[in-house]
PDB file of C-alpha atoms and ligand atoms in Angstrom:
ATOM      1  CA  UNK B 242      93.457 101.198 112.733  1.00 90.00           C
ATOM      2  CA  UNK B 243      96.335 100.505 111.202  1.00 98.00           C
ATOM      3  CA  UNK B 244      97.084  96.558 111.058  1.00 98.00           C
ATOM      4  CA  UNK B 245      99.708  93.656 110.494  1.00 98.00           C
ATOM      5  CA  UNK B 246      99.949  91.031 108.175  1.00 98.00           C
ATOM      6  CA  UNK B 247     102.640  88.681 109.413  1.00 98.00           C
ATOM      7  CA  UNK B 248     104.632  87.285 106.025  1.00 98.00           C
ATOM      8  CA  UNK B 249     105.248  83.500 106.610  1.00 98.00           C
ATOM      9  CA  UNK B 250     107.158  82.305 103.753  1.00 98.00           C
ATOM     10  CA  UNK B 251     110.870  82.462 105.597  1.00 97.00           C
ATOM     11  CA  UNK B 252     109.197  79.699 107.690  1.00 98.00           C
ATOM     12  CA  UNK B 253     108.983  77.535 104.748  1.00 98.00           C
ATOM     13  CA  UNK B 254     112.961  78.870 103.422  1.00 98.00           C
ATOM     14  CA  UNK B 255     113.715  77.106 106.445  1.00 98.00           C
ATOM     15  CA  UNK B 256     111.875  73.642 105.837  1.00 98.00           C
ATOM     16  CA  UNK B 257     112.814  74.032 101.980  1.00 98.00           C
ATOM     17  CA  UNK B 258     116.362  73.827 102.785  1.00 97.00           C
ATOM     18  CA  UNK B 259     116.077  70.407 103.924  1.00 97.00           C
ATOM     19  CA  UNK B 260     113.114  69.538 101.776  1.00 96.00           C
ATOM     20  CA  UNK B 261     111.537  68.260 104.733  1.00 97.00           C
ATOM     21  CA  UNK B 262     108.243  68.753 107.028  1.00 97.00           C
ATOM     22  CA  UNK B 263     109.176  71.347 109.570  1.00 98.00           C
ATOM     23  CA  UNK B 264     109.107  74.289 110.738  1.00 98.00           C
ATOM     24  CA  UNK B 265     105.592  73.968 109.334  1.00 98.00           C
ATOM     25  CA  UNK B 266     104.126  77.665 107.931  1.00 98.00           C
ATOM     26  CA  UNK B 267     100.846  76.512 108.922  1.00 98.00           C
ATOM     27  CA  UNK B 268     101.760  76.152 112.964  1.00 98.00           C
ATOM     28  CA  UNK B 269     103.605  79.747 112.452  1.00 98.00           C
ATOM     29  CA  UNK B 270     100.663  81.214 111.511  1.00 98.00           C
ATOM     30  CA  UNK B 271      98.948  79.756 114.193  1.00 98.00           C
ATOM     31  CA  UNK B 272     100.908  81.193 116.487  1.00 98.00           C
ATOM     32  CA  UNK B 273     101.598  84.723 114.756  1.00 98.00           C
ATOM     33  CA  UNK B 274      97.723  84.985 115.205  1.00 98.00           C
ATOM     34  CA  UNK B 275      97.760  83.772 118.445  1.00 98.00           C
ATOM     35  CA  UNK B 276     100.498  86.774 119.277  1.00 98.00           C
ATOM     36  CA  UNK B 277      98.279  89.503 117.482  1.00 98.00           C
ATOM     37  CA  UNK B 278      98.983  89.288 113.901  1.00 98.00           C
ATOM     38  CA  UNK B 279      95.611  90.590 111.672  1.00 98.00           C
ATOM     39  CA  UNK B 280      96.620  88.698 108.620  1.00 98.00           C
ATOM     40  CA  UNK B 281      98.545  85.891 107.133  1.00 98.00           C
ATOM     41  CA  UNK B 282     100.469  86.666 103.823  1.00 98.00           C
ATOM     42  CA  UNK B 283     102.004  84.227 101.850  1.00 98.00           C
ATOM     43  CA  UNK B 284     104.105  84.478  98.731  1.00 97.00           C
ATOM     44  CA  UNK B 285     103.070  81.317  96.377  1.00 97.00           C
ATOM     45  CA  UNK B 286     106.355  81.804  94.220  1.00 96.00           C
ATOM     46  CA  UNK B 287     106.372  80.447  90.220  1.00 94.00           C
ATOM     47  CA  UNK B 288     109.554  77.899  91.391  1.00 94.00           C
ATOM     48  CA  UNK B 289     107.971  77.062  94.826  1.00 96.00           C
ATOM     49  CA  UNK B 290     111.043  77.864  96.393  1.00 95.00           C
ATOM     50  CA  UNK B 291     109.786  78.241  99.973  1.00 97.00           C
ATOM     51  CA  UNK B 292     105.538  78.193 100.114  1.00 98.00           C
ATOM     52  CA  UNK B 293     104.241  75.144  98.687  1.00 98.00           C
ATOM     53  CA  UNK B 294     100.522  74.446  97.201  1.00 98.00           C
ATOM     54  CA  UNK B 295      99.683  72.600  99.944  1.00 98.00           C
ATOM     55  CA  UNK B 296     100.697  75.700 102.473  1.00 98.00           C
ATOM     56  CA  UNK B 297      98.047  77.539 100.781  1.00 98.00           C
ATOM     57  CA  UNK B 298      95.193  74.901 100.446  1.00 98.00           C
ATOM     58  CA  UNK B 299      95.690  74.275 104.303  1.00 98.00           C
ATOM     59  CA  UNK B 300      96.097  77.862 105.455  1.00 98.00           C
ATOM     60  CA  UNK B 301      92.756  78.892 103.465  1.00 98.00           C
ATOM     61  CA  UNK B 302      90.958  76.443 106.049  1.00 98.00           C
ATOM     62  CA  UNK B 303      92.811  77.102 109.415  1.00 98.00           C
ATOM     63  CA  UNK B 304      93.763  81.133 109.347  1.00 98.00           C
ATOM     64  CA  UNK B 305      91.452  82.928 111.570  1.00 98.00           C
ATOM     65  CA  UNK B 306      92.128  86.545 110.775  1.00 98.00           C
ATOM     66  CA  UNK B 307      92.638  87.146 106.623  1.00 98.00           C
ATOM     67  CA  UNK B 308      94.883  85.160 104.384  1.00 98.00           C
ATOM     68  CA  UNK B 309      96.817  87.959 101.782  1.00 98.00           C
ATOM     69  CA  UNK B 310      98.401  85.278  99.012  1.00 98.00           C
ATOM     70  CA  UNK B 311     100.989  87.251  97.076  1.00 98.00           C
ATOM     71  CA  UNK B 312     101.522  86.245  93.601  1.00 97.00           C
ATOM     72  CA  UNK B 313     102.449  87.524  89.911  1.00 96.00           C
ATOM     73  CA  UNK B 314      99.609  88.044  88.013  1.00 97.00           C
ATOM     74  CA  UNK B 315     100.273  84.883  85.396  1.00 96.00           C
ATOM     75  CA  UNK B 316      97.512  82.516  83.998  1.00 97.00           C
ATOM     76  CA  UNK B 317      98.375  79.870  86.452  1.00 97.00           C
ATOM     77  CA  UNK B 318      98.401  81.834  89.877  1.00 98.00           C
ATOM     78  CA  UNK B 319      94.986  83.007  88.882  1.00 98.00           C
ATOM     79  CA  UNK B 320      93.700  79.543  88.560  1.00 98.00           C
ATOM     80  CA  UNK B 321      95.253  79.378  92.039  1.00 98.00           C
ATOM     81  CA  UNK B 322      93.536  81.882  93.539  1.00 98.00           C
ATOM     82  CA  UNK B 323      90.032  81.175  92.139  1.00 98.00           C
ATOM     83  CA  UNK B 324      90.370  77.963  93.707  1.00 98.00           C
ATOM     84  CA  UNK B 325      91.535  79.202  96.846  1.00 98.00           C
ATOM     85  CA  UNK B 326      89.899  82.382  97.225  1.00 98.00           C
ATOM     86  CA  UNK B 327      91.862  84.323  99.322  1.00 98.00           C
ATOM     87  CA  UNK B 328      90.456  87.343 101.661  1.00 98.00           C
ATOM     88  CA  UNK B 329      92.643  89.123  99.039  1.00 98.00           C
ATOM     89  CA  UNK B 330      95.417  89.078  96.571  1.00 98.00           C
ATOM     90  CA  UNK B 331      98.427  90.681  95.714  1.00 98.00           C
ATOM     91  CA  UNK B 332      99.838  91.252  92.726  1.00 97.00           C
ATOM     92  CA  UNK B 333     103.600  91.227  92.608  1.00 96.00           C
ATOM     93  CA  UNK B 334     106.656  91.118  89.685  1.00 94.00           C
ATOM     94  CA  UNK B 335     108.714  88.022  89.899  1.00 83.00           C
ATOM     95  CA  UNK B 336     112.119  86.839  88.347  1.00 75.00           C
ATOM     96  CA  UNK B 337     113.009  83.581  89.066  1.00 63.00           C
ATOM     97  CA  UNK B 338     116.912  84.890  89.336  1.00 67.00           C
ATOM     98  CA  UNK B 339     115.693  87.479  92.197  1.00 70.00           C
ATOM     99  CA  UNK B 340     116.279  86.785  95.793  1.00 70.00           C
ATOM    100  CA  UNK B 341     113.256  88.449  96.644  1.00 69.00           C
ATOM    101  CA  UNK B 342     110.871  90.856  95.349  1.00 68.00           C
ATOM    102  CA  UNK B 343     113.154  93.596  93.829  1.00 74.00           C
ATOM    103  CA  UNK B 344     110.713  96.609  93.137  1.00 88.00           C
ATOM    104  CA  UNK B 345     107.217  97.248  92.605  1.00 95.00           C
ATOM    105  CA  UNK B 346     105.196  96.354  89.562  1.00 96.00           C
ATOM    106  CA  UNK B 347     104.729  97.832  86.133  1.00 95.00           C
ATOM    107  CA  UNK B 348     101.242  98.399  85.497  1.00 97.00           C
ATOM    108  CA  UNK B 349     101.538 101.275  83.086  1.00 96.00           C
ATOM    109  CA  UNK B 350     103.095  98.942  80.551  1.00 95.00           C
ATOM    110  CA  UNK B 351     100.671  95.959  81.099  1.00 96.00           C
ATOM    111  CA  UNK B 352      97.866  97.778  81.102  1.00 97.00           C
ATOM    112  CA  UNK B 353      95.581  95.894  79.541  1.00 97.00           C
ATOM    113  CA  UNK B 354      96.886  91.968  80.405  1.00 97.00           C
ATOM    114  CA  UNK B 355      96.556  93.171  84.157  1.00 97.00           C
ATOM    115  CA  UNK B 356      93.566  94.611  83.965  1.00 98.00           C
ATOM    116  CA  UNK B 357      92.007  91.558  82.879  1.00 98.00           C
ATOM    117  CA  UNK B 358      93.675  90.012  85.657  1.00 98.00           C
ATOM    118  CA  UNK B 359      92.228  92.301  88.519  1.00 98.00           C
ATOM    119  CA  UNK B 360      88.585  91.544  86.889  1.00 98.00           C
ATOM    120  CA  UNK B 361      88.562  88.230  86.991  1.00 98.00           C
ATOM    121  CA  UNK B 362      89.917  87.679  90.233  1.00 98.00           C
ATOM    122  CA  UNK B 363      87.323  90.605  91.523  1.00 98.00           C
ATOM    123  CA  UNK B 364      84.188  88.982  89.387  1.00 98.00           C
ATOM    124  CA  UNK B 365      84.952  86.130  92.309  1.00 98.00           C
ATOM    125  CA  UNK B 366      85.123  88.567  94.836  1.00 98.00           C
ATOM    126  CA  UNK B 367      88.910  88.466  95.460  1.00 98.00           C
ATOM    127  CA  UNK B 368      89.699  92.199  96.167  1.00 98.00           C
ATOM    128  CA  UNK B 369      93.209  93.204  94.261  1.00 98.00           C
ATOM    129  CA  UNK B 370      96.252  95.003  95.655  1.00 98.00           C
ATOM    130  CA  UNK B 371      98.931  95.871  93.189  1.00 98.00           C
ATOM    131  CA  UNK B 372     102.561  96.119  94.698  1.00 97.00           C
ATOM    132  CA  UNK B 373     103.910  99.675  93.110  1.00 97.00           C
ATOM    133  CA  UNK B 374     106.463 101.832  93.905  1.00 97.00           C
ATOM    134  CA  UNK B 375     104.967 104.954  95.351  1.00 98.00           C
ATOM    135  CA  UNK B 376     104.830 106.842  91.522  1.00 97.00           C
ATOM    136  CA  UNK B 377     102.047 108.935  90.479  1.00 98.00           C
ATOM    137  CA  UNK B 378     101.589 107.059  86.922  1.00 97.00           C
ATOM    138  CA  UNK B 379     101.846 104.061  88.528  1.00 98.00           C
ATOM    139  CA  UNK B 380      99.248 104.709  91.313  1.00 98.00           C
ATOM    140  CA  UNK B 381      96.702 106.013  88.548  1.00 98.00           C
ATOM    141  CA  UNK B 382      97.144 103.200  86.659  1.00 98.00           C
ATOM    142  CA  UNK B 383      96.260 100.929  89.747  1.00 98.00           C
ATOM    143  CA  UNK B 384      93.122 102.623  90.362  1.00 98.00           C
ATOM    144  CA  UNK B 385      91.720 102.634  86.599  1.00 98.00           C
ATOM    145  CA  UNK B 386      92.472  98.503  86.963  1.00 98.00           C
ATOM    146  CA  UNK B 387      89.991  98.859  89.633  1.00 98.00           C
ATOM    147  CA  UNK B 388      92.073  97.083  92.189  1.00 98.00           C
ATOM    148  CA  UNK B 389      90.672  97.808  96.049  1.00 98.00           C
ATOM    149  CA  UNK B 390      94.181  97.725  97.160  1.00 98.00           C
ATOM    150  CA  UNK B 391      97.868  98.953  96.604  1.00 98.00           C
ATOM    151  CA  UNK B 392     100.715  98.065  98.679  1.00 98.00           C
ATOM    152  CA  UNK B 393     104.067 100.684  98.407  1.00 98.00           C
ATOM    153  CA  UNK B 394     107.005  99.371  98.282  1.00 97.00           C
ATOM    154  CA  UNK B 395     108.813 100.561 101.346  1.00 98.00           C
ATOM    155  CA  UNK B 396     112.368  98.585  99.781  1.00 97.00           C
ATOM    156  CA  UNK B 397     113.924 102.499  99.211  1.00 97.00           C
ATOM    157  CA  UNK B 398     113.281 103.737 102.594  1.00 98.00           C
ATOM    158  CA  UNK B 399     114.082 100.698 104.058  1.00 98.00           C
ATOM    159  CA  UNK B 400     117.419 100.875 102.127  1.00 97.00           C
ATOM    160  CA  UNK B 401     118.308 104.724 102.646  1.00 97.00           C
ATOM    161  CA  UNK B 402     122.001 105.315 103.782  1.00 96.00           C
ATOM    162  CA  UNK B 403     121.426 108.072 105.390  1.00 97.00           C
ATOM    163  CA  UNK B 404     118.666 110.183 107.209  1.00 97.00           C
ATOM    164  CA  UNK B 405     118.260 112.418 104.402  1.00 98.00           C
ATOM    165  CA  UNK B 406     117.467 110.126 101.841  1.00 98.00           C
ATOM    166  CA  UNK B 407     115.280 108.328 104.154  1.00 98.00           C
ATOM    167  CA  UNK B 408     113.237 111.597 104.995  1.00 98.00           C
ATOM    168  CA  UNK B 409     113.310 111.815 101.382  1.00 98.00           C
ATOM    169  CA  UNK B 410     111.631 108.257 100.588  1.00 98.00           C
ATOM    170  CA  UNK B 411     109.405 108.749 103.327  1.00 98.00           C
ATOM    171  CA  UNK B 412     108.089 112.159 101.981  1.00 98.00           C
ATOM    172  CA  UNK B 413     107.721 109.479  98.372  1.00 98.00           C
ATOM    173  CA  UNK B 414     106.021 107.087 100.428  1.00 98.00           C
ATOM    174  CA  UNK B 415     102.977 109.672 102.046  1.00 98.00           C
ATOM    175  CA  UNK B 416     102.693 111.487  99.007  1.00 98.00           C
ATOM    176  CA  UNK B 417     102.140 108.621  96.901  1.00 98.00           C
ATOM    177  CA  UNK B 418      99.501 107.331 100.252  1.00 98.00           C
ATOM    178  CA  UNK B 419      97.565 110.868 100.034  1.00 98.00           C
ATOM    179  CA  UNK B 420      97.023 110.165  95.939  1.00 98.00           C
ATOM    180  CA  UNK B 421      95.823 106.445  95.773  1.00 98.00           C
ATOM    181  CA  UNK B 422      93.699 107.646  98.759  1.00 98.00           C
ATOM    182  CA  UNK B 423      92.691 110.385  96.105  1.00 98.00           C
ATOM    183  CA  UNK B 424      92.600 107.916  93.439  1.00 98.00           C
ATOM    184  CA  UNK B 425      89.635 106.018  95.486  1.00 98.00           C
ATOM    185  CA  UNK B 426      92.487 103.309  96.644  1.00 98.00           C
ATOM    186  CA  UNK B 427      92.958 101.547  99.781  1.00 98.00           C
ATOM    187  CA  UNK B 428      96.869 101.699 100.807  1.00 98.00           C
ATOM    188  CA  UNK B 429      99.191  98.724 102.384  1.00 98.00           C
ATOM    189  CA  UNK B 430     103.522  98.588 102.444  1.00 98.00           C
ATOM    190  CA  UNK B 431     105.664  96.467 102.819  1.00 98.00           C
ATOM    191  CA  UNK B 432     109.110  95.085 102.502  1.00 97.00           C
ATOM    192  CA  UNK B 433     112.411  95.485 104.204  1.00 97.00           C
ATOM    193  CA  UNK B 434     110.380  96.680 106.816  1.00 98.00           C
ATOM    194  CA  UNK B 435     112.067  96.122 110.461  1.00 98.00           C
ATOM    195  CA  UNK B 436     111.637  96.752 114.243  1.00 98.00           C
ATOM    196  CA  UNK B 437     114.029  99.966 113.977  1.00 98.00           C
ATOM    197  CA  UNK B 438     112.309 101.747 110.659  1.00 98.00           C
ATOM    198  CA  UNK B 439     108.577 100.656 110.679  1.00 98.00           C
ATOM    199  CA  UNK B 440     107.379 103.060 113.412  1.00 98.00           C
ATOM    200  CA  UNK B 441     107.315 106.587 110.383  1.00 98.00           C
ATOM    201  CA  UNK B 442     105.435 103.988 108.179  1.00 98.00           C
ATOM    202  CA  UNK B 443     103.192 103.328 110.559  1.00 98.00           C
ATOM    203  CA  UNK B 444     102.409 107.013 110.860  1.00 98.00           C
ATOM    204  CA  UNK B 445     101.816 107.634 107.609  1.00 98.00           C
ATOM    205  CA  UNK B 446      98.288 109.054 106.943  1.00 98.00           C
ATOM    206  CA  UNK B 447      95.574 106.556 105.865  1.00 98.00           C
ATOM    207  CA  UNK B 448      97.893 103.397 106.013  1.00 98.00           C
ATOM    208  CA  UNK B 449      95.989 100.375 106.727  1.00 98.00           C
ATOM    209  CA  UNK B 450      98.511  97.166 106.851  1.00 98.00           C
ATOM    210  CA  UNK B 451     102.002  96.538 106.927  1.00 98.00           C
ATOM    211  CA  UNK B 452     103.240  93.514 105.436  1.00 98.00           C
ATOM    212  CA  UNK B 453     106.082  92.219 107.656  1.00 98.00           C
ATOM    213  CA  UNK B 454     108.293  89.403 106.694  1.00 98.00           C
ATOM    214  CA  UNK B 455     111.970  88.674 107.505  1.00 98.00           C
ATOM    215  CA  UNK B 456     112.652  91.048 110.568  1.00 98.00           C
ATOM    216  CA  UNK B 457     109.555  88.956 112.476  1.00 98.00           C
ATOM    217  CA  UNK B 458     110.861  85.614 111.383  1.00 98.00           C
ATOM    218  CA  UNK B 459     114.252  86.432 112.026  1.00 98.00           C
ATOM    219  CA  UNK B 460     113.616  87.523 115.431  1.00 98.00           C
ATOM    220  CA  UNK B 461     111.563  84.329 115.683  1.00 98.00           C
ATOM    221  CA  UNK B 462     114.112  82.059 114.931  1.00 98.00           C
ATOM    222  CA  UNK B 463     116.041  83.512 118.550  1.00 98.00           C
ATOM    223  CA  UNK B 464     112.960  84.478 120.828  1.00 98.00           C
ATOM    224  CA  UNK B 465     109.610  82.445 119.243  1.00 98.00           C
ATOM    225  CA  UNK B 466     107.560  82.976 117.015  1.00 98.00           C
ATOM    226  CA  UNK B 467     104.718  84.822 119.755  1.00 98.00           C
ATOM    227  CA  UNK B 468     107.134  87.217 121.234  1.00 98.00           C
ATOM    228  CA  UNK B 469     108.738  88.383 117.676  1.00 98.00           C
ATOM    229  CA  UNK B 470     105.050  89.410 116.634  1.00 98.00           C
ATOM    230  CA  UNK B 471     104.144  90.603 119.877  1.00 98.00           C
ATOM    231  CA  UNK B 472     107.153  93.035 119.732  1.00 98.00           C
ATOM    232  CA  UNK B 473     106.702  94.343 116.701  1.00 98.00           C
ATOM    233  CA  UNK B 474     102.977  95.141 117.137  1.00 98.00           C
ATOM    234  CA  UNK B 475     104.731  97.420 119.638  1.00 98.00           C
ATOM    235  CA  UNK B 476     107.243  98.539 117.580  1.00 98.00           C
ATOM    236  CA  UNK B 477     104.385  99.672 114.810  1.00 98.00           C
ATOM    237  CA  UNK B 478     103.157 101.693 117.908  1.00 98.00           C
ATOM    238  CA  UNK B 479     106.568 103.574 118.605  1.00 97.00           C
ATOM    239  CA  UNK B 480     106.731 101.576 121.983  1.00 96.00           C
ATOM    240  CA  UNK B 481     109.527  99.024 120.817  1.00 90.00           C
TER     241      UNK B 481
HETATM  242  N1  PXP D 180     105.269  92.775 100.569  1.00 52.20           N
HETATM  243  C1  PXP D 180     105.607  92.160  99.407  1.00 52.20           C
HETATM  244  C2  PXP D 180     104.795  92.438  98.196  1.00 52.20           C
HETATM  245  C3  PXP D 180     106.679  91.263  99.360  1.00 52.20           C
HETATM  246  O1  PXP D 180     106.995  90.654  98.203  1.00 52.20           O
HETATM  247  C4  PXP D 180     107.398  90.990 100.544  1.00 52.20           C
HETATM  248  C5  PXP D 180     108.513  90.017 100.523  1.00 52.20           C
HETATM  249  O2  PXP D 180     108.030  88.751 100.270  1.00 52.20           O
HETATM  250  C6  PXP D 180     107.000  91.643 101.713  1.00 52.20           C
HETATM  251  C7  PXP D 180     105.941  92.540 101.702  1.00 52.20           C
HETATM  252  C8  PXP D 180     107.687  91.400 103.017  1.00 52.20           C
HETATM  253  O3  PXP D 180     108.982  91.870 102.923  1.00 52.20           O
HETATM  254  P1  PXP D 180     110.006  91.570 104.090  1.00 52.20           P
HETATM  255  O4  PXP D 180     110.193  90.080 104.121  1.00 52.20           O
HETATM  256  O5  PXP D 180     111.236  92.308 103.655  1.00 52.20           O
HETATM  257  O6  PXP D 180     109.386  92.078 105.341  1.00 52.20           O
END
C-alpha cells in the first residue's frame, strides 16, 4: 500500500522567521498523524535554517508512525543519526546557497565516501534511502551501497511545462521504479509534489511512500493542519 510521509520542516520556516517557539513541528506532526499521515520526515539542514536539533531529539520520542530524517551524508549528520536512530534515513545533496533541495544525489562520483556512509548507519540498523534522480547509473550505484531505500526525485515532473514533457518525466520516473525494484531496491519520491500532480505518482508500479512537503503545509496554513493531510491522502487516491 502505497503510503505518506508528511514533510514538516515549512512548520519550522515559519517559527524560524521570528526565531521564536511556535508553530511548533512537533504539535504538526501530532496532528498530521492524527489526520492519517504514515510517517514524519524531517530535513535536519547543515545551517539549521528551519528544523532544529531539538525538533529531532523530541520527535524521535513522540512520533507514532516512522520518523524519515533527511540529511547529507557528512560526518556530523551521521553522528546525528546514530544518536537518534531514526526508523530510516535519507540521504540528500545540500548547498547552503539552495532554497531547497535542487536535484538528486551523486552517488556514482562518491562512491566510496557514501558507501561507508550507508554501512555505518545500517551496522546500527538505520535502513538508507538515497535521493537520485531516476538514472540508470545512478540507481545501480544505490543498490551496490546497499541502501534499502531510494527516493526519485519527482522535481522534473513536477516542473514540466507542458503535458508532453510531463508524460515524458513520468515514463523517467516508472522506468527508473521498475529497475531499483530490479536492482533489489525499495522505491519512495518526493518533491514538488502537489494535490493536482501526485495522483500518476501514486500509480506508479511498486511505489511505496511519497514524501510530501510544501503543498500540505501550504494548504495548512489556510484550512489546518488535519484537513490539508486528510485531503491529500485523497488526492494520492485520485479522489481529490
Ligand atoms: N524529498 C526530499 C528528499 C526533499 O528534500 C524534499 C524537500 O525538503 C521533499 C521530499 C519534499 O518536497 P516538497 O516540500 O516539495 O514536497
Amino acid at each position: 500500500m502505497l503510503t505518506l510521509g508528511v514533510n514538516i520542516d515549512h512548520v519550522a520556516t515559519i517559527r524560524q522567521a521570528r526565531r521564536t517557539v511556535e508553530p511548533d513541528p512537533v504539535a504538526a506532526a501530532v496532528l498530521a498523524e492524527l489526520a492519517g499521515a504514515d510517517g514524519i520526515t524531517v530535513h535536519l539542514r547543515e545551517d539549521r535554517r528551519h528544523i532544529q536539533d531539538r525538533d529531532v531529539h523530541i520527535l524521535r520520542q513522540t512520533v507514532r508512525t516512522h520518523l524519515n530524517l533527511e540529511m547529507a551524508p557528512t560526518e556530523e549528520m551521521v553522528k546525528i543519526a546514530l544518536d537518534i536512530k531514526p526508523d530510516y534515513v535519507t540521504l540528500v545533496p545540500e548547498k547552503r546557497e539552495e532554497v531547497t533541495t535542487e536535484g538528486g544525489i551523486d552517488i556514482v562520483s562518491n562512491f566510496a565516501r557514501f558507501s561507508e556512509v550507508v554501512r555505518k548507519l545500517q551496522a546500527a540498523d538505520i535502513p538508507v534511502s538515497w535521493f537520485i534522480d531516476a538514472e540508470k547509473a545512478q540507481i545501480e550505484a544505490a543498490a551496490k551501497t546497499n541502501a534499502k531505500f531510494i527516493e526519485l526525485h519527482t522535481g522534473q515532473y513536477a516542473e514540466a511545462k507542458d503535458e508532453a514533457s510531463r508524460q515524458q518525466e513520468l515514463a523517467i520516473l516508472t522506468k527508473g521504479t521498475e529497475q531499483a525494484i530490479d536492482n533489489g531496491l525499495r522505491v519512495n519520491a518526493g518533491h514538488g509534489l502537489t494535490y493536482w500532480n501526485v495522483y500518476p505518482v501514486a500509480c506508479i508500479p511498486g511505489m511505496e511512500e511519497l514524501n510530501i512537503g510544501h503543498t500540505i503545509i501550504s494548504r495548512a496554513v489556510l484550512v489546518g493542519m488535519e484537513r490539508a493531510v486528510r485531503e491529500m491522502k485523497l488526492a494520492m487516491k485520485g479522489e481529490f
